[in-house]
Amino acid sequence: MAFVDELKVHIRAGNGGDGVVRWLHEKGKEFMGPAGGNGGKGGDVYVVGVSDLSKLAHYRHKKEFAAMRGDDGQSRSMHGKDGDDLIIEVPIGTLVTNLDNEKAFDITTLGEPVLILKGGRGGLGNEHFKASTNVAPQEFTLGREGEEADFLIELQLTASASFIGLPNAGKSSLLNALTRAEAKVGDYQFTTLEPNLGALYEFVLADIPGLIAGAADGKGLGIKFLRHIKRTKVLFHCISLENEDVVATYNIIRNELEAFDAEVAKKDEYIIFTKTDMVTPEVMEERIASLKQVHNGEFFKVTVYDDVSIKELSEGILKLLRNK
Ligand SMILES: Nc1nc2c(ncn2[C@@H]2O[C@H](COP(=O)(O)OP(=O)(O)O)[C@@H](O)[C@H]2O)c(=O)[nH]1
Ligand SMILES: [Mg+2]
């Protein structure tokens, strides 16, 4: 699913239900008085932060959101049911702006609903107007309208870390294993160079697809792609242990990075050796040793088929980023 980070929508809270005029009747008895119930309150609208960073893509075709209207009052003094609230899930890091009054809601926490529009009050039924001077009131009121406005919903994220590497290195698989992202695996679509994003606690991880695809001359690179890789704090360079010559593999990406942007190439880089399950321990040690001759610093080893290695990687990444 394409990454969506901006939406313009109209959002409406529910209208209140109307109050009604009803009378109490009982068989064989005379007039017993007013019994029209009040209308229910219209539903409020909340936004709530979730960790699924692709959430806005689900609303891509939506132009309008609306909470439920309150039910009208009923006979026998029964009040109308309140309209259900509407809770709109957005990724943490989303800024929700009411374009009619410029009020902005910055959604930075998980699971805490923030009220953005209030539902209308229910109207009053005729029973409400009963008084010693008014035993048969005809009065009632209509429900109030719920608030409504146009909103701009923007995801304002900067990736803390980006996974780079050759196609097939296992970047998307890692992003999926470390976060709740749903990046496509084994998908070589270099024409869409949108980053896949996932949240690892407070950090956003980006899987940068195919840096190699004409990256140096900037061909086809979207603005979001550039923004993410330029502002990212650290790079995790993924190298599959399947490669017989891991140094050559490493250098391909390094050269591409240098040609792409000298500033980006200067960022701190950590190596993640992927697909440890594909080689024997001896071959693994040999390949890691050869790379250590050209790159010093910390490195990680991982296979998506071993949860322990994923957990270690996850902890390692967290420790690194929290120390930045
Ligand atoms: N054996 C093995 N295969 C993996 C591992 N990680 C990813 N793959 C496979 O390698 C291929 C490329 O993975 P993908 O995550 O799409 O790589 P990307 O191009 O770097 O995003 C897919 O077929 C994955 O199933 C791993 O740890 N072990
Ligand atoms: Mg990929």
Coordinates of C-alpha atoms and ligand atoms in Angstrom, one line a residue:
M1 CA 0.0 0.0 0.0
A2 CA 1.3 3.4 -0.9
F3 CA 2.5 5.6 1.9
V4 CA 0.0 8.4 2.6
D5 CA 1.0 11.2 4.8
E6 CA -1.5 13.9 4.1
L7 CA -5.3 14.0 3.9
K8 CA -8.0 16.7 3.7
V9 CA -11.3 15.6 4.9
H10 CA -14.6 17.0 6.2
I11 CA -15.6 15.7 9.7
R12 CA -18.9 16.0 11.4
A13 CA -20.0 15.3 14.9
G14 CA -23.5 13.9 15.3
N15 CA -26.6 16.1 15.6
G16 CA -28.7 15.8 18.7
G17 CA -32.0 13.9 18.4
D18 CA -35.2 15.9 18.6
G19 CA -37.4 16.1 21.6
V20 CA -40.9 14.9 21.0
V21 CA -44.5 15.6 22.0
R22 CA -46.3 12.5 23.4
W23 CA -49.1 11.9 25.8
L24 CA -49.5 9.3 28.4
H25 CA -52.6 7.2 27.8
E26 CA -53.9 4.3 29.7
K27 CA -56.9 2.3 28.7
G28 CA -60.1 3.5 30.4
K29 CA -58.3 6.4 32.2
E30 CA -58.6 10.0 31.5
F31 CA -55.8 12.2 30.3
M32 CA -52.6 11.7 32.4
G33 CA -50.1 14.2 31.1
P34 CA -47.2 14.8 28.8
A35 CA -44.7 12.0 28.2
G36 CA -42.5 13.1 25.3
G37 CA -38.8 12.1 25.9
N38 CA -35.7 14.1 25.2
G39 CA -33.6 13.5 22.1
G40 CA -30.2 11.7 22.6
K41 CA -26.9 13.6 22.3
G42 CA -25.1 13.4 19.0
G43 CA -21.8 11.5 19.0
D44 CA -18.5 13.3 19.6
V45 CA -15.5 12.9 17.3
Y46 CA -12.1 11.9 18.7
V47 CA -8.8 11.1 17.2
V48 CA -6.5 8.5 18.8
G49 CA -2.9 7.7 18.1
V50 CA -2.0 4.2 17.0
S51 CA 1.3 2.7 16.1
D52 CA 0.4 1.6 12.6
L53 CA 2.1 4.2 10.5
S54 CA 0.3 3.2 7.3
K55 CA -3.1 4.0 8.9
L56 CA -3.7 7.1 6.8
A57 CA -3.5 5.0 3.6
H58 CA -6.7 3.3 4.7
Y59 CA -8.5 6.6 4.5
R60 CA -7.1 7.5 1.1
H61 CA -10.5 7.5 -0.6
K62 CA -12.5 8.9 2.3
K63 CA -13.7 12.5 2.0
E64 CA -16.0 12.6 5.0
F65 CA -16.2 11.2 8.5
A66 CA -19.3 11.5 10.6
A67 CA -20.3 10.5 14.1
M68 CA -23.8 9.2 14.7
R69 CA -26.9 11.3 15.3
G70 CA -28.7 11.0 18.6
D71 CA -32.1 9.2 18.4
D72 CA -35.3 11.3 18.8
G73 CA -37.1 11.1 22.1
Q74 CA -39.8 8.6 22.5
S75 CA -43.2 8.1 24.1
R76 CA -43.6 7.1 27.7
S77 CA -40.9 9.6 28.8
M78 CA -38.1 7.6 27.1
H79 CA -35.1 9.5 26.0
G80 CA -33.5 8.9 22.6
K81 CA -30.3 6.9 22.6
D82 CA -27.1 9.0 22.3
G83 CA -25.3 8.7 19.0
D84 CA -22.1 6.7 19.0
D85 CA -18.9 8.6 19.2
L86 CA -16.6 8.4 16.2
I87 CA -13.0 7.5 17.0
I88 CA -10.6 8.1 14.1
E89 CA -7.3 6.2 14.4
V90 CA -4.2 8.1 13.1
P91 CA -0.5 7.2 13.4
I92 CA 1.3 8.8 16.3
G93 CA 3.1 11.8 15.0
T94 CA 0.0 13.1 13.2
L95 CA -1.0 16.7 13.3
V96 CA -4.8 17.2 13.0
T97 CA -5.8 20.8 12.1
N98 CA -9.3 22.2 12.1
L99 CA -9.1 24.4 9.0
D100 CA -12.1 26.4 10.0
N101 CA -10.6 27.8 13.2
E102 CA -6.9 26.8 12.9
K103 CA -7.0 24.7 16.0
A104 CA -4.4 22.0 15.9
F105 CA -4.2 18.7 17.7
D106 CA -0.8 17.1 17.9
I107 CA -1.2 13.4 18.4
T108 CA 1.9 12.2 20.2
T109 CA 0.6 9.5 22.5
L110 CA -0.7 6.0 21.9
G111 CA -4.3 5.2 22.8
E112 CA -5.4 8.5 24.3
P113 CA -8.5 9.8 22.5
V114 CA -8.5 13.6 21.9
L115 CA -11.8 15.3 21.4
I116 CA -11.9 17.3 18.2
L117 CA -15.6 18.0 17.6
K118 CA -18.6 17.9 20.0
G119 CA -21.9 16.3 19.2
G120 CA -25.1 18.4 19.4
R121 CA -27.3 18.3 22.5
G122 CA -30.5 16.4 22.3
G123 CA -33.7 18.4 22.1
L124 CA -36.3 18.5 24.9
G125 CA -39.5 16.5 24.9
N126 CA -42.8 18.0 26.1
E127 CA -42.6 16.3 29.4
H128 CA -39.7 18.6 30.3
F129 CA -42.0 21.6 30.1
K130 CA -44.6 20.2 32.5
A131 CA -45.4 22.7 35.3
S132 CA -48.3 23.4 37.6
T133 CA -49.2 26.2 35.2
N134 CA -48.6 24.1 32.1
V135 CA -50.1 20.6 32.6
A136 CA -50.4 19.9 28.9
P137 CA -47.4 21.4 27.3
Q138 CA -47.1 21.4 23.5
E139 CA -43.5 22.7 23.6
F140 CA -40.5 20.7 22.5
T141 CA -37.1 21.6 21.1
L142 CA -35.1 20.2 18.2
G143 CA -31.7 18.6 18.7
R144 CA -28.7 20.9 18.2
E145 CA -26.4 20.5 15.3
G146 CA -23.1 18.8 15.9
E147 CA -19.9 20.7 15.2
E148 CA -18.3 20.1 11.8
A149 CA -15.3 21.4 10.0
D150 CA -12.7 20.7 7.3
F151 CA -9.6 19.1 8.6
L152 CA -6.0 18.6 7.4
I153 CA -4.5 15.4 8.7
E154 CA -0.7 15.3 8.3
L155 CA 1.8 12.7 9.4
Q156 CA 4.9 14.6 10.5
L157 CA 7.5 12.0 10.9
T158 CA 11.2 11.9 10.4
A159 CA 12.7 8.5 10.4
S160 CA 15.2 8.0 13.2
A161 CA 17.0 5.2 11.3
S162 CA 16.9 4.0 7.7
F163 CA 17.6 0.6 6.4
I164 CA 19.7 0.7 3.2
G165 CA 21.2 -2.0 1.1
L166 CA 20.9 -3.9 -2.1
P167 CA 17.6 -5.2 -3.3
N168 CA 17.0 -8.6 -1.7
A169 CA 19.1 -7.8 1.4
G170 CA 16.1 -8.4 3.6
K171 CA 15.3 -4.8 4.5
S172 CA 11.6 -5.0 4.2
S173 CA 11.5 -8.3 6.0
L174 CA 13.4 -6.8 8.9
L175 CA 11.2 -3.7 9.1
N176 CA 8.2 -6.0 9.3
A177 CA 9.8 -8.2 11.9
L178 CA 10.9 -5.3 14.1
T179 CA 7.7 -3.2 13.8
R180 CA 4.1 -3.6 12.8
A181 CA 4.8 -2.4 9.3
E182 CA 3.4 -4.3 6.4
A183 CA 6.1 -3.7 3.8
K184 CA 5.9 -5.9 0.8
V185 CA 8.7 -8.5 0.8
G186 CA 10.5 -9.5 -2.3
D187 CA 8.9 -6.7 -4.3
Y188 CA 11.3 -5.0 -6.6
Q189 CA 9.3 -2.0 -7.7
F190 CA 11.9 0.6 -8.2
T191 CA 9.4 3.0 -9.8
T192 CA 7.7 3.6 -6.5
L193 CA 10.5 4.8 -4.2
E194 CA 8.3 5.6 -1.3
P195 CA 9.9 4.5 2.0
N196 CA 8.1 1.9 4.1
L197 CA 7.8 3.1 7.7
G198 CA 7.4 1.3 11.0
A199 CA 7.4 2.4 14.6
L200 CA 9.8 0.8 17.1
Y201 CA 8.7 2.3 20.3
E202 CA 9.3 6.1 19.9
F203 CA 11.4 5.7 16.8
V204 CA 10.4 5.5 13.2
L205 CA 12.3 3.1 11.1
A206 CA 12.3 3.5 7.3
D207 CA 13.1 0.8 4.8
I208 CA 14.5 2.7 1.8
P209 CA 13.7 0.7 -1.3
G210 CA 16.3 0.5 -4.0
L211 CA 18.7 3.3 -3.3
I212 CA 20.6 1.9 -6.2
A213 CA 17.9 2.6 -8.8
G214 CA 19.3 5.8 -10.4
A215 CA 19.6 7.3 -7.0
A216 CA 22.7 9.3 -7.9
D217 CA 21.1 11.3 -10.6
G218 CA 18.0 11.7 -8.5
K219 CA 15.8 10.0 -11.1
G220 CA 12.3 9.3 -9.9
L221 CA 13.1 10.0 -6.3
G222 CA 10.1 11.4 -4.5
I223 CA 10.4 14.3 -2.1
K224 CA 9.4 12.2 0.9
F225 CA 12.1 9.7 0.1
L226 CA 14.7 12.5 0.1
R227 CA 13.3 14.0 3.3
H228 CA 13.5 10.7 5.1
I229 CA 17.0 9.7 4.1
K230 CA 18.4 13.2 4.6
R231 CA 16.9 13.7 8.1
T232 CA 17.4 10.2 9.3
K233 CA 19.9 10.0 12.2
V234 CA 21.6 6.7 11.5
L235 CA 21.8 4.2 8.6
F236 CA 21.6 0.5 9.0
H237 CA 23.3 -1.0 6.1
C238 CA 21.9 -4.5 5.5
I239 CA 24.1 -7.0 3.9
S240 CA 23.0 -10.5 3.1
L241 CA 25.4 -13.2 4.1
E242 CA 24.4 -15.0 0.9
N243 CA 26.9 -12.7 -0.9
E244 CA 30.2 -14.4 -1.4
D245 CA 32.0 -11.0 -1.6
V246 CA 30.4 -8.9 1.2
V247 CA 33.0 -6.2 0.7
A248 CA 32.1 -5.7 -2.9
T249 CA 28.4 -5.7 -1.9
Y250 CA 29.2 -3.1 0.8
N251 CA 31.1 -0.9 -1.6
I252 CA 28.3 -0.8 -4.2
I253 CA 26.0 0.9 -1.7
R254 CA 28.8 3.1 -0.3
N255 CA 29.6 4.4 -3.8
E256 CA 25.9 5.0 -4.5
L257 CA 25.6 6.9 -1.2
E258 CA 28.6 9.1 -1.9
A259 CA 27.3 9.9 -5.4
F260 CA 23.8 10.5 -4.0
D261 CA 24.6 12.9 -1.3
A262 CA 27.9 13.6 0.5
E263 CA 26.0 14.6 3.7
V264 CA 24.0 11.4 3.8
A265 CA 27.1 9.4 3.3
K266 CA 28.7 10.9 6.4
K267 CA 25.9 9.7 8.7
D268 CA 26.7 7.0 11.2
E269 CA 26.4 3.6 9.7
Y270 CA 25.9 0.3 11.3
I271 CA 26.1 -3.1 9.5
I272 CA 23.3 -5.6 9.8
F273 CA 24.3 -9.0 8.4
T274 CA 21.1 -10.6 7.3
K275 CA 20.0 -14.2 6.5
T276 CA 22.4 -15.9 9.0
D277 CA 20.4 -19.0 8.4
M278 CA 21.7 -19.3 4.8
V279 CA 25.3 -20.0 5.7
T280 CA 27.3 -22.2 8.0
P281 CA 28.8 -20.6 11.1
E282 CA 32.3 -20.9 9.5
V283 CA 31.3 -19.1 6.3
M284 CA 29.5 -16.4 8.4
E285 CA 32.6 -15.7 10.5
E286 CA 34.8 -15.6 7.3
R287 CA 32.5 -13.1 5.6
I288 CA 32.1 -10.9 8.7
A289 CA 35.9 -10.9 9.2
S290 CA 36.4 -9.7 5.6
L291 CA 34.1 -6.8 6.0
K292 CA 35.7 -5.8 9.3
Q293 CA 38.8 -5.0 7.3
V294 CA 36.9 -2.1 5.6
H295 CA 34.4 -1.1 8.2
N296 CA 34.9 -0.9 11.9
G297 CA 32.2 -0.4 14.4
E298 CA 29.3 -2.3 15.8
F299 CA 27.4 -4.8 13.7
F300 CA 24.5 -7.0 14.1
K301 CA 23.6 -10.5 12.8
V302 CA 20.1 -11.5 12.2
T303 CA 17.7 -13.9 10.5
V304 CA 14.0 -13.3 10.4
Y305 CA 13.6 -17.0 11.1
D306 CA 15.0 -16.7 14.6
D307 CA 13.0 -14.6 17.1
V308 CA 15.9 -14.4 19.5
S309 CA 18.1 -12.7 16.8
I310 CA 15.2 -10.3 16.0
K311 CA 14.8 -9.5 19.7
E312 CA 18.6 -8.8 20.1
L313 CA 18.6 -6.6 17.0
S314 CA 15.6 -4.7 18.3
E315 CA 17.3 -4.1 21.6
G316 CA 20.5 -3.2 19.9
I317 CA 18.8 -0.6 17.7
L318 CA 16.9 0.9 20.6
K319 CA 20.0 1.2 22.7
L320 CA 21.8 2.9 19.8
L321 CA 19.1 5.3 19.1
R322 CA 18.4 6.2 22.7
N323 CA 22.1 7.1 23.1
K324 CA 22.0 9.5 20.2
Ligands
LIG1 N1 16.5 -17.3 4.4 C1 16.2 -16.1 4.7 N2 15.5 -15.3 3.7 C2 15.2 -14.1 4.0 C3 15.5 -13.5 5.3 N3 15.1 -12.2 5.2 C4 14.5 -12.0 4.0 N4 14.5 -13.1 3.3 C5 14.0 -13.3 1.9 O1 14.8 -12.5 1.0 C6 14.0 -12.0 0.0 C7 14.1 -10.5 0.0 O2 13.6 -9.9 1.2 P1 13.1 -8.4 1.3 O3 12.8 -8.2 2.7 O4 12.0 -8.2 0.3 O5 14.4 -7.7 0.9 P2 14.6 -6.1 0.4 O6 14.6 -6.1 -1.0 O7 15.9 -5.7 1.0 O8 13.5 -5.3 1.0 C8 12.6 -12.4 0.3 O9 12.3 -13.6 -0.5 C9 12.6 -12.8 1.8 O10 11.7 -13.8 2.1 C10 16.2 -14.3 6.2 O11 16.6 -13.8 7.3 N5 16.5 -15.5 5.9
MG2 MG 12.0 -4.2 0.1

